[in-house]
Coordinates of C-alpha atoms and ligand atoms in Angstrom, one line a residue:
X147 CA 91.8 14.2 -23.1
X148 CA 88.8 16.4 -21.6
X149 CA 86.4 13.5 -22.9
X150 CA 88.0 11.2 -20.4
X151 CA 88.1 14.1 -17.1
X152 CA 84.4 14.8 -17.9
X153 CA 83.8 10.4 -18.0
X154 CA 86.6 9.7 -15.0
X155 CA 83.8 12.4 -12.8
X156 CA 80.6 11.1 -14.2
X157 CA 81.5 7.5 -13.5
X158 CA 83.1 9.3 -9.5
X159 CA 79.4 11.0 -9.0
X160 CA 77.6 7.4 -11.0
X161 CA 79.8 3.9 -9.7
X162 CA 77.1 2.6 -10.7
X163 CA 75.7 2.9 -13.8
X164 CA 76.4 0.9 -16.8
X165 CA 76.2 1.7 -20.6
X166 CA 75.4 -1.1 -21.4
X167 CA 71.3 -2.3 -22.1
X168 CA 71.6 -6.3 -19.9
X169 CA 70.6 -7.4 -17.6
X170 CA 72.6 -10.5 -15.4
X171 CA 70.6 -13.3 -14.1
X172 CA 71.4 -16.0 -11.3
X173 CA 68.7 -18.8 -11.6
X174 CA 68.7 -22.1 -10.1
X175 CA 65.6 -22.6 -12.3
X176 CA 66.3 -25.5 -15.4
X177 CA 62.9 -24.6 -17.5
X178 CA 63.4 -23.6 -20.8
X179 CA 60.2 -22.2 -20.6
X180 CA 62.1 -19.6 -18.7
X181 CA 64.8 -18.3 -21.5
X182 CA 61.5 -18.3 -23.9
X183 CA 60.0 -15.8 -21.3
X184 CA 63.8 -13.3 -21.4
X185 CA 63.7 -13.7 -25.2
X186 CA 60.8 -11.8 -25.2
X187 CA 61.0 -9.2 -23.2
X188 CA 64.1 -8.9 -24.6
X189 CA 62.1 -8.2 -28.2
X190 CA 60.1 -6.5 -26.1
X191 CA 62.3 -3.9 -24.8
X192 CA 65.8 -4.5 -26.5
X193 CA 67.3 -5.3 -23.1
X194 CA 69.2 -8.3 -23.6
X195 CA 69.4 -10.9 -21.4
X196 CA 72.7 -12.8 -19.9
X197 CA 72.5 -15.9 -17.6
X198 CA 73.7 -18.1 -15.3
X199 CA 72.2 -21.4 -14.2
X200 CA 73.4 -23.7 -11.4
X201 CA 72.1 -25.1 -8.9
X202 CA 71.2 -22.3 -5.4
X203 CA 74.4 -23.5 -3.3
X204 CA 76.6 -22.3 -5.7
X205 CA 74.8 -20.1 -7.4
X206 CA 74.2 -17.9 -3.8
X207 CA 78.2 -19.1 -3.1
X208 CA 79.3 -17.2 -5.7
X209 CA 77.4 -14.0 -5.6
X210 CA 78.6 -14.1 -1.4
X211 CA 81.9 -13.7 -2.7
X212 CA 81.9 -11.4 -5.5
X213 CA 80.7 -9.5 -3.7
X214 CA 80.3 -5.6 -4.9
X215 CA 81.6 -6.8 -7.7
X216 CA 78.5 -9.3 -8.5
X217 CA 77.7 -9.2 -12.5
X218 CA 74.5 -10.8 -11.0
X219 CA 71.4 -8.3 -10.6
X220 CA 68.5 -10.8 -10.6
X221 CA 68.4 -14.1 -8.6
X222 CA 65.3 -16.2 -9.4
X223 CA 65.2 -19.0 -7.4
X224 CA 62.4 -21.6 -6.1
X225 CA 61.6 -21.4 -1.8
X226 CA 60.1 -18.5 0.1
X227 CA 62.9 -19.5 2.8
X228 CA 65.8 -20.0 0.6
X229 CA 65.0 -15.6 -0.1
X230 CA 64.3 -14.7 2.7
X231 CA 68.3 -15.8 4.0
X232 CA 69.9 -14.9 1.5
X233 CA 68.8 -11.4 2.3
X234 CA 69.2 -11.2 5.7
X235 CA 72.6 -11.8 4.4
X236 CA 72.1 -8.2 3.2
X237 CA 72.2 -9.6 -0.8
X238 CA 68.7 -7.7 -2.7
X239 CA 68.0 -4.7 -2.3
X240 CA 64.2 -3.5 -1.8
X241 CA 62.5 -4.2 -5.8
X242 CA 58.9 -3.7 -4.7
X243 CA 57.7 -1.1 -7.3
X244 CA 54.0 -0.7 -6.7
X245 CA 53.4 -3.1 -10.0
X246 CA 54.6 -5.3 -8.1
X247 CA 52.7 -4.6 -4.5
X248 CA 49.6 -4.5 -6.8
X249 CA 49.7 -7.9 -9.1
X250 CA 51.5 -10.0 -6.4
X251 CA 49.7 -11.1 -2.7
X252 CA 51.5 -9.9 0.1
X253 CA 52.1 -13.0 1.7
X254 CA 53.9 -13.8 -1.1
X255 CA 56.8 -10.7 -1.3
X256 CA 59.1 -8.8 1.0
X257 CA 60.8 -5.9 0.3
X258 CA 63.4 -7.0 -1.0
X259 CA 62.1 -10.1 -2.6
X260 CA 58.3 -12.1 -4.5
X261 CA 57.4 -14.4 -6.6
X262 CA 56.3 -14.9 -9.6
X263 CA 54.2 -18.8 -8.6
X264 CA 53.6 -20.1 -6.5
X265 CA 53.2 -24.3 -5.7
X266 CA 50.7 -25.5 -2.6
X267 CA 52.9 -28.4 -0.6
X268 CA 50.3 -31.2 -0.3
X269 CA 49.3 -34.8 0.2
X270 CA 48.6 -37.7 -1.8
X271 CA 47.3 -40.9 -1.4
X272 CA 45.8 -44.6 -2.0
X273 CA 41.8 -44.0 -2.4
X274 CA 42.2 -47.6 -1.8
X275 CA 44.4 -48.0 1.8
X276 CA 43.8 -45.0 3.0
X277 CA 40.0 -44.8 5.2
X278 CA 37.7 -41.2 3.8
X279 CA 37.5 -41.0 7.8
X280 CA 41.2 -41.2 7.9
X281 CA 41.6 -38.7 4.9
X282 CA 38.6 -35.9 5.8
X283 CA 39.7 -32.7 7.3
X284 CA 43.6 -33.8 7.4
X285 CA 45.7 -31.7 9.1
X286 CA 49.9 -31.6 8.4
X287 CA 49.6 -31.7 13.1
X288 CA 47.3 -35.2 12.3
X289 CA 49.8 -37.3 10.1
X290 CA 51.7 -37.2 13.8
X291 CA 49.3 -40.0 14.8
X292 CA 49.5 -43.4 15.5
X293 CA 46.4 -45.2 12.8
X294 CA 50.3 -43.6 10.4
X295 CA 52.9 -45.4 11.6
X296 CA 54.8 -46.4 8.9
X297 CA 52.7 -45.4 5.9
X298 CA 53.9 -41.9 5.0
X299 CA 56.5 -41.6 3.1
X300 CA 58.5 -37.8 2.3
X301 CA 61.9 -36.4 0.9
X302 CA 64.6 -36.5 3.5
X303 CA 65.5 -33.3 6.1
X304 CA 67.6 -31.9 3.6
X305 CA 64.6 -31.2 1.4
X306 CA 64.3 -27.4 2.1
X307 CA 61.3 -27.5 0.4
X308 CA 60.9 -29.9 4.0
X309 CA 63.0 -27.8 5.9
X310 CA 60.0 -24.4 5.0
X311 CA 56.4 -26.7 5.8
X312 CA 58.1 -27.7 9.5
X313 CA 58.6 -23.6 9.8
X314 CA 55.8 -22.9 8.8
X315 CA 54.0 -25.7 11.9
X316 CA 57.0 -23.6 14.2
X317 CA 55.1 -20.0 13.2
X318 CA 51.8 -21.4 13.6
X319 CA 52.6 -24.4 17.2
X320 CA 55.8 -23.0 18.6
X321 CA 58.3 -25.0 18.9
X322 CA 58.2 -27.2 21.3
X323 CA 54.4 -28.4 19.6
X324 CA 56.5 -28.4 16.7
X325 CA 59.1 -31.1 17.9
X326 CA 56.4 -33.0 19.3
X327 CA 54.2 -33.5 15.9
X328 CA 57.7 -33.8 14.3
X329 CA 59.0 -37.3 16.2
X330 CA 55.5 -38.7 15.9
X331 CA 56.0 -37.6 12.3
X332 CA 58.9 -39.4 11.9
X333 CA 58.2 -43.0 14.1
X334 CA 55.5 -43.0 10.4
X335 CA 57.3 -43.6 8.0
X336 CA 57.3 -46.5 5.4
X337 CA 60.3 -46.2 4.5
X338 CA 63.8 -44.5 5.2
X339 CA 62.7 -41.0 2.7
X340 CA 64.8 -41.0 0.3
X341 CA 64.4 -39.8 -3.8
X342 CA 62.6 -36.5 -4.9
X343 CA 58.3 -35.5 -5.0
X344 CA 58.2 -37.4 -8.1
X345 CA 59.6 -39.9 -5.8
X346 CA 57.4 -40.3 -3.5
X347 CA 53.7 -39.9 -5.4
X348 CA 55.7 -44.2 -7.0
X349 CA 55.9 -44.9 -3.6
X350 CA 52.5 -44.2 -3.3
X351 CA 51.6 -45.9 -6.2
X352 CA 54.0 -49.4 -5.7
X353 CA 52.1 -49.9 -2.2
X354 CA 55.2 -48.7 -0.7
X355 CA 53.1 -45.9 1.1
X356 CA 50.0 -45.1 1.8
X357 CA 50.3 -41.4 1.9
X358 CA 53.1 -38.5 -0.1
X359 CA 53.8 -35.1 1.5
X360 CA 54.6 -33.3 -2.4
X361 CA 54.7 -30.1 -4.4
X362 CA 52.0 -29.7 -6.7
X363 CA 53.1 -29.3 -9.9
X364 CA 55.2 -33.0 -9.6
X365 CA 52.3 -34.5 -10.0
X366 CA 50.8 -32.4 -12.6
X367 CA 54.2 -32.6 -14.4
X368 CA 53.6 -37.2 -13.5
X369 CA 50.2 -36.7 -15.0
X370 CA 51.1 -34.9 -18.1
X371 CA 53.2 -38.2 -19.3
X372 CA 56.4 -36.1 -19.9
X373 CA 58.1 -38.2 -17.6
X374 CA 56.8 -41.4 -19.2
X375 CA 54.0 -43.6 -19.7
X376 CA 55.1 -45.7 -16.5
X377 CA 55.2 -42.4 -14.3
X378 CA 51.7 -40.9 -15.7
X379 CA 50.4 -43.5 -15.0
X380 CA 51.8 -43.9 -11.4
X381 CA 50.4 -40.3 -11.2
X382 CA 47.2 -41.7 -12.2
X383 CA 46.8 -44.3 -8.7
X384 CA 46.6 -41.4 -5.9
X385 CA 44.8 -39.2 -5.4
X386 CA 45.6 -35.2 -3.7
X387 CA 44.3 -33.6 -0.8
X388 CA 44.3 -30.3 0.5
X389 CA 45.1 -30.7 3.8
X390 CA 43.8 -27.7 6.9
X391 CA 40.9 -26.6 4.3
X392 CA 39.2 -26.4 7.8
X393 CA 41.6 -24.4 9.5
X394 CA 45.0 -21.5 7.3
X395 CA 45.1 -24.0 4.5
X396 CA 47.3 -25.7 2.4
X397 CA 51.1 -25.1 2.5
X398 CA 51.7 -22.4 0.2
X399 CA 55.9 -21.6 -1.4
X400 CA 56.7 -19.6 -4.2
X401 CA 59.4 -19.0 -7.0
X402 CA 60.5 -16.3 -6.5
X403 CA 63.4 -13.0 -7.0
X404 CA 65.5 -11.0 -5.7
X405 CA 67.3 -8.3 -7.1
X406 CA 71.0 -7.6 -5.3
X407 CA 71.8 -4.8 -3.9
X408 CA 75.4 -3.7 -5.6
X409 CA 72.7 -4.7 -9.3
X410 CA 74.4 -2.0 -11.9
X411 CA 70.8 -2.8 -14.2
X412 CA 68.3 -2.7 -11.4
X413 CA 65.9 -0.5 -12.9
X414 CA 66.2 -3.8 -15.3
X415 CA 65.7 -6.0 -13.2
X416 CA 62.7 -4.2 -11.3
X417 CA 61.2 -4.5 -15.6
X418 CA 61.3 -8.2 -15.6
X419 CA 59.6 -9.0 -12.9
X420 CA 56.9 -6.8 -13.6
X421 CA 56.8 -8.1 -17.2
X422 CA 56.7 -11.4 -14.9
X423 CA 53.7 -10.9 -13.8
X424 CA 52.1 -9.8 -17.1
X425 CA 48.9 -12.0 -17.8
X426 CA 50.6 -13.6 -20.6
X427 CA 53.7 -14.4 -18.4
X428 CA 51.8 -16.1 -16.1
X429 CA 50.8 -18.4 -18.1
X430 CA 53.5 -19.2 -20.3
X431 CA 54.9 -19.7 -16.6
X432 CA 52.1 -21.7 -15.1
X433 CA 51.6 -23.5 -19.3
X434 CA 54.8 -24.9 -18.8
X435 CA 55.9 -25.2 -15.0
X436 CA 52.9 -26.4 -13.6
X437 CA 52.7 -23.7 -11.4
X438 CA 50.3 -21.6 -9.9
X439 CA 50.0 -18.3 -11.0
X440 CA 50.8 -15.5 -8.3
X441 CA 48.6 -13.3 -10.2
X442 CA 45.1 -13.5 -9.9
X443 CA 42.6 -14.0 -12.0
X444 CA 45.1 -15.8 -14.1
X445 CA 43.4 -20.0 -14.5
X446 CA 45.9 -22.4 -14.0
X447 CA 46.9 -25.0 -16.9
X448 CA 44.6 -27.7 -17.9
X449 CA 45.9 -30.2 -15.7
X450 CA 46.0 -28.6 -12.6
X451 CA 42.6 -27.2 -12.7
X452 CA 40.7 -30.5 -14.9
X453 CA 41.3 -33.0 -11.6
X454 CA 41.2 -32.4 -8.0
X455 CA 43.7 -30.0 -8.1
X456 CA 42.2 -27.7 -9.3
X457 CA 42.1 -23.6 -7.6
X458 CA 39.1 -23.5 -5.1
X459 CA 41.4 -24.8 -2.5
X460 CA 42.0 -23.0 0.4
X461 CA 45.0 -21.5 0.8
X462 CA 47.1 -20.5 4.4
X463 CA 47.3 -17.2 3.5
X464 CA 47.7 -16.8 7.4
X465 CA 51.7 -18.1 6.7
X466 CA 53.5 -15.2 5.4
X467 CA 56.1 -17.0 3.4
X468 CA 58.5 -14.5 4.6
X469 CA 58.5 -16.1 8.4
X470 CA 59.6 -19.5 6.7
X471 CA 63.1 -18.4 6.5
X472 CA 63.1 -17.3 10.2
X473 CA 62.7 -20.6 11.4
X474 CA 63.7 -22.9 8.9
X475 CA 67.2 -23.3 10.8
X476 CA 65.7 -24.5 14.4
X477 CA 63.2 -26.4 11.5
X478 CA 66.1 -28.6 10.2
X479 CA 67.2 -29.1 13.8
X480 CA 63.9 -29.9 15.5
X481 CA 64.0 -32.8 11.8
X482 CA 67.4 -33.9 12.6
X483 CA 66.9 -34.3 16.5
X484 CA 64.0 -36.0 16.0
X485 CA 66.3 -38.9 13.2
X486 CA 65.1 -37.5 9.9
X487 CA 67.4 -38.6 7.5
Ligands
FE2_532 FE1 60.8 -28.4 -6.8

């Protein structure tokens, strides 16, 4: 009886205390390589990891509906805008430890979430159909000009990657100028927006479009041969190009994570985040997903490094990725208004 009373008192004062040394991760990253990292973390720390994986919309709905009863400790996803919007709903707590602060550049994190890997959303073009004059010094802003009419391919406006790209344009150029830009850009589409990022690269390779916008890791994934010989050959037919190299740099985005406000294992969650930022983990991530490391002085995968993708491009470090969530809603409005399917 006395024992029960002591435990009850303890739980009254420490309601978030958990007896199990565990960590519950909700993730939309469908990479076996992530699981290998979690297993390694468990073997080092003894902290057991439970994984709930699924699509972002379903995971977020579940965490919001479960409220304070949710088992989720850490939400891992892609796109800074998505993390920012989830944070605005009050779902995260401050999880930026001194180690995270020291390792992740400020523009790739907020107070409540952090990037764990980076990607650039850039141009892939057909060398035989795009002149050197056209590509030289190209900026995202130029893609609304009439010389690109019927030549550009990009996925639909419901792609959060596109919403973040347009949000970054709003952040830099304002709403009115971006509206003008979106209207011109949509007129330049070679086909109705469809398919994923690899599909855009395939469309340039097959001659359906002259220029595609896609994330860097999809191109490397195609080059790796993991998506088959046809996609590997298609990737070889296109040339990557980093826009805005004479001004703010190429549009960057992240894979990232935040610790839930209601987490009962928040110290373990921070431990995992710090583990993901170690040299070994960063190398493991970039060699399996072809993203860029978020921590400096780590080499990207050979397929990235040995192509013109390299690591020596100007990244947009002037637009903090946390700004994407501020402008994403407005971005989508402009995209839909312009008829971007
Ligand atoms: Fe992706």
